[in-house]
């Protein structure tokens, strides 16, 4: 049984695998949502067949790619070239930390490695950027709310130090946590350099991050006063190998097997 709220966007994990069961799952969910008018997006879609691509396009279903997790678990990822050729909307996501990327930029670099090795450069840097922004918003039914720097949108954004790089491809390839100056959510700073304290008008419930990630002191803002940042960081669920955030993650695991 496939259950969803007809008036809401529907974003399930579908076709995650390479066996017949995963392929049947794609048809099963497509059958269930064929009369649905609100947005749907399938996460993964590794098992999607050529015939199913036509159904995705006809129903306006997007696909959220998670290549690193797919390659690590199944040795393959969704049929990116065929999906793009059919006009199926594409976005990108990190899946989860055990087999995915720690950051969206690392996931984009994983897809770029596959793009270079197997797709012969089919995807441009602008394609990757749109998958992380405007096309991602469109895929999950949030176009016009997030995904672009535009009047009336929520101003969820990341400010990167380009370090003099002039091409989008170079910025995407070289940016990691040290180049991430600030993160804003709904126009309010969520993370910024400690030096911004007292100099930025939209800082709310901020405290210094005790970790000094990548050798830099940062502010974390917006935390619940009853659950201070230091308390959250002591919990096992927040333990991350910080060194993996300080440089672009290697893409040797982003190769089809």
Coordinates of C-alpha atoms in Angstrom, one line a residue:
X1 CA 0.0 0.0 0.0
X2 CA 1.2 3.5 -0.9
X3 CA -0.1 6.2 1.4
X4 CA 0.3 9.9 1.0
X5 CA -1.6 13.2 1.6
X6 CA -3.1 14.1 -1.9
X7 CA -2.7 17.8 -1.2
X8 CA 0.9 17.7 -0.3
X9 CA 4.2 17.0 -2.1
X10 CA 5.2 13.3 -2.0
X11 CA 8.9 12.5 -1.8
X12 CA 9.5 8.8 -1.1
X13 CA 12.6 6.7 -1.6
X14 CA 11.7 4.6 -4.7
X15 CA 13.7 2.2 -6.8
X16 CA 16.6 2.1 -4.4
X17 CA 18.5 -1.0 -5.7
X18 CA 19.1 -2.9 -8.9
X19 CA 17.0 -6.0 -8.6
X20 CA 13.5 -6.8 -10.0
X21 CA 11.8 -5.8 -6.7
X22 CA 13.3 -2.3 -7.0
X23 CA 12.0 -2.0 -10.6
X24 CA 8.5 -3.2 -9.6
X25 CA 8.5 -0.7 -6.8
X26 CA 8.8 2.2 -9.3
X27 CA 5.7 1.0 -11.2
X28 CA 3.8 0.4 -8.0
X29 CA 4.3 3.9 -6.7
X30 CA 3.6 5.4 -10.2
X31 CA 0.3 3.5 -10.3
X32 CA -0.6 4.9 -6.9
X33 CA 0.1 8.6 -7.7
X34 CA -1.1 8.7 -11.4
X35 CA -4.1 10.9 -10.5
X36 CA -2.2 13.1 -8.0
X37 CA -1.9 16.8 -9.0
X38 CA 0.6 18.0 -6.4
X39 CA 4.4 17.5 -6.8
X40 CA 6.1 14.1 -6.4
X41 CA 9.8 13.4 -6.4
X42 CA 11.4 9.9 -6.2
X43 CA 14.7 9.8 -4.2
X44 CA 17.3 7.5 -5.7
X45 CA 15.6 5.9 -8.7
X46 CA 18.5 3.5 -9.4
X47 CA 16.2 0.9 -10.8
X48 CA 14.3 3.2 -13.2
X49 CA 13.9 1.6 -16.7
X50 CA 13.5 3.2 -20.1
X51 CA 9.7 2.6 -20.1
X52 CA 9.4 4.0 -16.6
X53 CA 11.1 7.2 -17.6
X54 CA 8.3 7.9 -20.0
X55 CA 5.8 7.5 -17.1
X56 CA 7.8 9.8 -14.9
X57 CA 7.8 12.4 -17.6
X58 CA 4.1 12.0 -18.2
X59 CA 3.2 12.4 -14.5
X60 CA 5.7 15.2 -13.9
X61 CA 7.6 13.2 -11.3
X62 CA 11.1 14.5 -10.5
X63 CA 14.1 12.4 -9.4
X64 CA 16.4 13.3 -6.5
X65 CA 19.9 11.9 -7.2
X66 CA 22.1 10.5 -4.4
X67 CA 25.0 9.1 -6.4
X68 CA 27.6 8.5 -3.6
X69 CA 25.2 6.4 -1.5
X70 CA 24.0 4.6 -4.7
X71 CA 27.6 3.7 -5.8
X72 CA 28.6 2.6 -2.4
X73 CA 25.6 0.4 -1.8
X74 CA 24.7 -0.8 -5.4
X75 CA 27.5 0.1 -7.7
X76 CA 25.2 2.1 -9.9
X77 CA 23.0 5.2 -9.8
X78 CA 19.9 6.5 -11.6
X79 CA 20.0 6.7 -15.4
X80 CA 20.9 10.4 -15.4
X81 CA 21.5 10.8 -19.1
X82 CA 18.2 9.2 -20.1
X83 CA 16.3 11.2 -17.4
X84 CA 17.8 14.5 -18.6
X85 CA 17.1 13.7 -22.2
X86 CA 13.4 13.0 -21.4
X87 CA 13.1 16.3 -19.5
X88 CA 12.5 14.7 -16.1
X89 CA 13.3 17.3 -13.4
X90 CA 16.5 16.4 -11.5
X91 CA 17.7 17.4 -8.1
X92 CA 20.4 16.2 -5.8
X93 CA 20.6 15.2 -2.2
X94 CA 23.1 13.6 0.3
X95 CA 20.9 10.6 1.4
X96 CA 22.4 9.8 4.8
X97 CA 25.8 10.0 6.4
X98 CA 26.6 6.2 6.6
X99 CA 26.8 5.9 2.8
X100 CA 26.3 9.4 1.5
X101 CA 28.2 12.7 1.5
X102 CA 28.5 14.9 4.6
X103 CA 27.7 18.0 2.5
X104 CA 25.7 18.9 -0.6
X105 CA 28.8 20.2 -2.3
X106 CA 30.5 16.9 -1.8
X107 CA 27.5 15.1 -3.3
X108 CA 27.6 17.5 -6.3
X109 CA 31.3 16.7 -6.8
X110 CA 30.5 13.0 -6.7
X111 CA 28.0 13.5 -9.5
X112 CA 30.5 15.5 -11.4
X113 CA 33.0 12.6 -11.2
X114 CA 30.4 10.3 -12.6
X115 CA 29.5 13.0 -15.2
X116 CA 33.2 13.2 -16.3
X117 CA 33.9 9.4 -16.3
X118 CA 30.6 8.0 -17.7
X119 CA 28.5 10.8 -19.1
X120 CA 31.2 12.5 -21.1
X121 CA 30.5 15.9 -19.6
X122 CA 26.8 15.9 -20.3
X123 CA 26.1 18.0 -17.1
X124 CA 27.4 21.5 -16.9
X125 CA 28.4 23.3 -13.7
X126 CA 25.2 25.3 -14.1
X127 CA 23.2 22.0 -14.2
X128 CA 24.8 20.9 -10.9
X129 CA 24.1 24.3 -9.4
X130 CA 20.4 24.3 -10.4
X131 CA 20.0 20.7 -9.0
X132 CA 21.1 22.1 -5.6
X133 CA 19.0 25.3 -5.9
X134 CA 16.1 26.1 -8.3
X135 CA 15.5 22.6 -9.7
X136 CA 15.7 21.1 -6.2
X137 CA 13.0 23.5 -5.0
X138 CA 10.9 22.7 -8.1
X139 CA 11.3 19.0 -7.6
X140 CA 9.7 19.1 -4.1
X141 CA 7.0 21.7 -4.9
X142 CA 8.8 24.7 -3.3
X143 CA 9.5 26.8 -6.4
X144 CA 8.8 30.4 -5.7
X145 CA 9.6 29.9 -2.0
X146 CA 13.2 28.8 -1.9
X147 CA 15.9 28.0 -4.5
X148 CA 16.6 31.4 -5.9
X149 CA 17.7 34.9 -4.9
X150 CA 14.5 36.6 -5.8
X151 CA 12.0 39.0 -4.2
X152 CA 9.4 37.2 -2.1
X153 CA 11.5 34.1 -1.6
X154 CA 12.7 32.9 1.9
X155 CA 16.4 33.9 1.6
X156 CA 17.7 30.4 2.5
X157 CA 21.2 30.8 1.2
X158 CA 24.9 30.0 1.6
X159 CA 27.6 32.7 1.2
X160 CA 30.9 31.3 -0.2
X161 CA 34.3 32.9 -0.4
X162 CA 35.3 32.3 -4.0
X163 CA 39.0 33.0 -3.2
X164 CA 39.3 34.8 -6.6
X165 CA 37.9 31.9 -8.6
X166 CA 35.9 33.2 -11.5
X167 CA 34.1 30.1 -12.9
X168 CA 31.2 28.4 -11.2
X169 CA 32.8 25.0 -12.0
X170 CA 36.0 26.0 -10.0
X171 CA 33.9 27.3 -7.1
X172 CA 31.9 24.1 -6.9
X173 CA 35.0 22.0 -7.2
X174 CA 37.1 23.8 -4.5
X175 CA 34.6 25.0 -1.9
X176 CA 34.3 23.2 1.4
X177 CA 33.7 24.3 5.0
X178 CA 36.6 26.8 5.1
X179 CA 35.2 28.6 2.1
X180 CA 31.6 28.7 3.6
X181 CA 31.4 32.1 5.2
X182 CA 27.8 32.1 6.3
X183 CA 24.5 30.2 6.2
X184 CA 21.2 32.0 6.3
X185 CA 17.8 30.5 6.9
X186 CA 14.7 32.7 6.1
X187 CA 17.0 35.7 5.9
X188 CA 18.5 35.2 9.4
X189 CA 22.1 34.1 10.0
X190 CA 22.4 30.5 11.2
X191 CA 26.2 30.2 11.0
X192 CA 28.9 32.9 10.6
X193 CA 32.4 33.8 11.5
X194 CA 32.8 34.8 15.2
X195 CA 34.1 38.1 14.0
X196 CA 30.6 39.0 12.8
X197 CA 29.3 39.1 16.3
X198 CA 27.9 42.6 17.1
X199 CA 28.4 43.7 13.4
X200 CA 25.4 41.9 11.8
X201 CA 21.8 42.9 12.6
X202 CA 20.1 39.5 12.1
X203 CA 21.9 37.3 14.7
X204 CA 19.5 35.5 17.1
X205 CA 20.3 33.3 20.1
X206 CA 24.0 32.9 19.0
X207 CA 26.8 31.2 20.8
X208 CA 30.4 30.3 19.8
X209 CA 30.9 26.9 18.3
X210 CA 33.4 25.2 20.8
X211 CA 34.8 23.0 18.0
X212 CA 36.8 25.6 16.0
X213 CA 36.0 23.7 12.9
X214 CA 38.8 23.7 10.3
X215 CA 40.8 26.0 12.6
X216 CA 38.2 28.8 12.5
X217 CA 36.0 30.2 15.2
X218 CA 32.3 30.4 14.3
X219 CA 29.0 31.5 15.7
X220 CA 26.0 29.2 15.6
X221 CA 22.7 31.1 15.8
X222 CA 19.0 30.3 16.3
X223 CA 19.5 27.6 19.0
X224 CA 16.8 26.9 21.6
X225 CA 17.9 28.6 24.8
X226 CA 16.8 25.5 26.7
X227 CA 19.1 23.3 24.7
X228 CA 22.5 25.2 24.3
X229 CA 24.9 24.2 21.5
X230 CA 27.5 22.8 23.9
X231 CA 24.9 20.4 25.3
X232 CA 23.8 19.2 21.8
X233 CA 27.4 18.6 20.7
X234 CA 28.0 16.3 23.7
X235 CA 25.4 13.9 22.3
X236 CA 26.6 10.9 20.3
X237 CA 24.3 11.7 17.4
X238 CA 26.2 14.9 16.7
X239 CA 29.7 13.3 16.5
X240 CA 31.2 13.8 13.1
X241 CA 34.7 13.4 11.9
X242 CA 35.3 17.2 11.5
X243 CA 38.4 16.7 9.3
X244 CA 36.2 15.4 6.5
X245 CA 34.5 18.8 6.3
X246 CA 37.7 20.8 5.9
X247 CA 38.5 19.9 2.3
X248 CA 36.5 18.5 -0.7
X249 CA 35.7 14.8 -0.1
X250 CA 37.6 12.4 -2.5
X251 CA 35.4 11.0 -5.3
X252 CA 37.1 7.6 -5.7
X253 CA 33.9 5.9 -4.5
X254 CA 31.8 7.7 -7.1
X255 CA 32.5 5.2 -9.9
X256 CA 30.1 2.7 -11.4
X257 CA 31.1 -1.0 -10.7

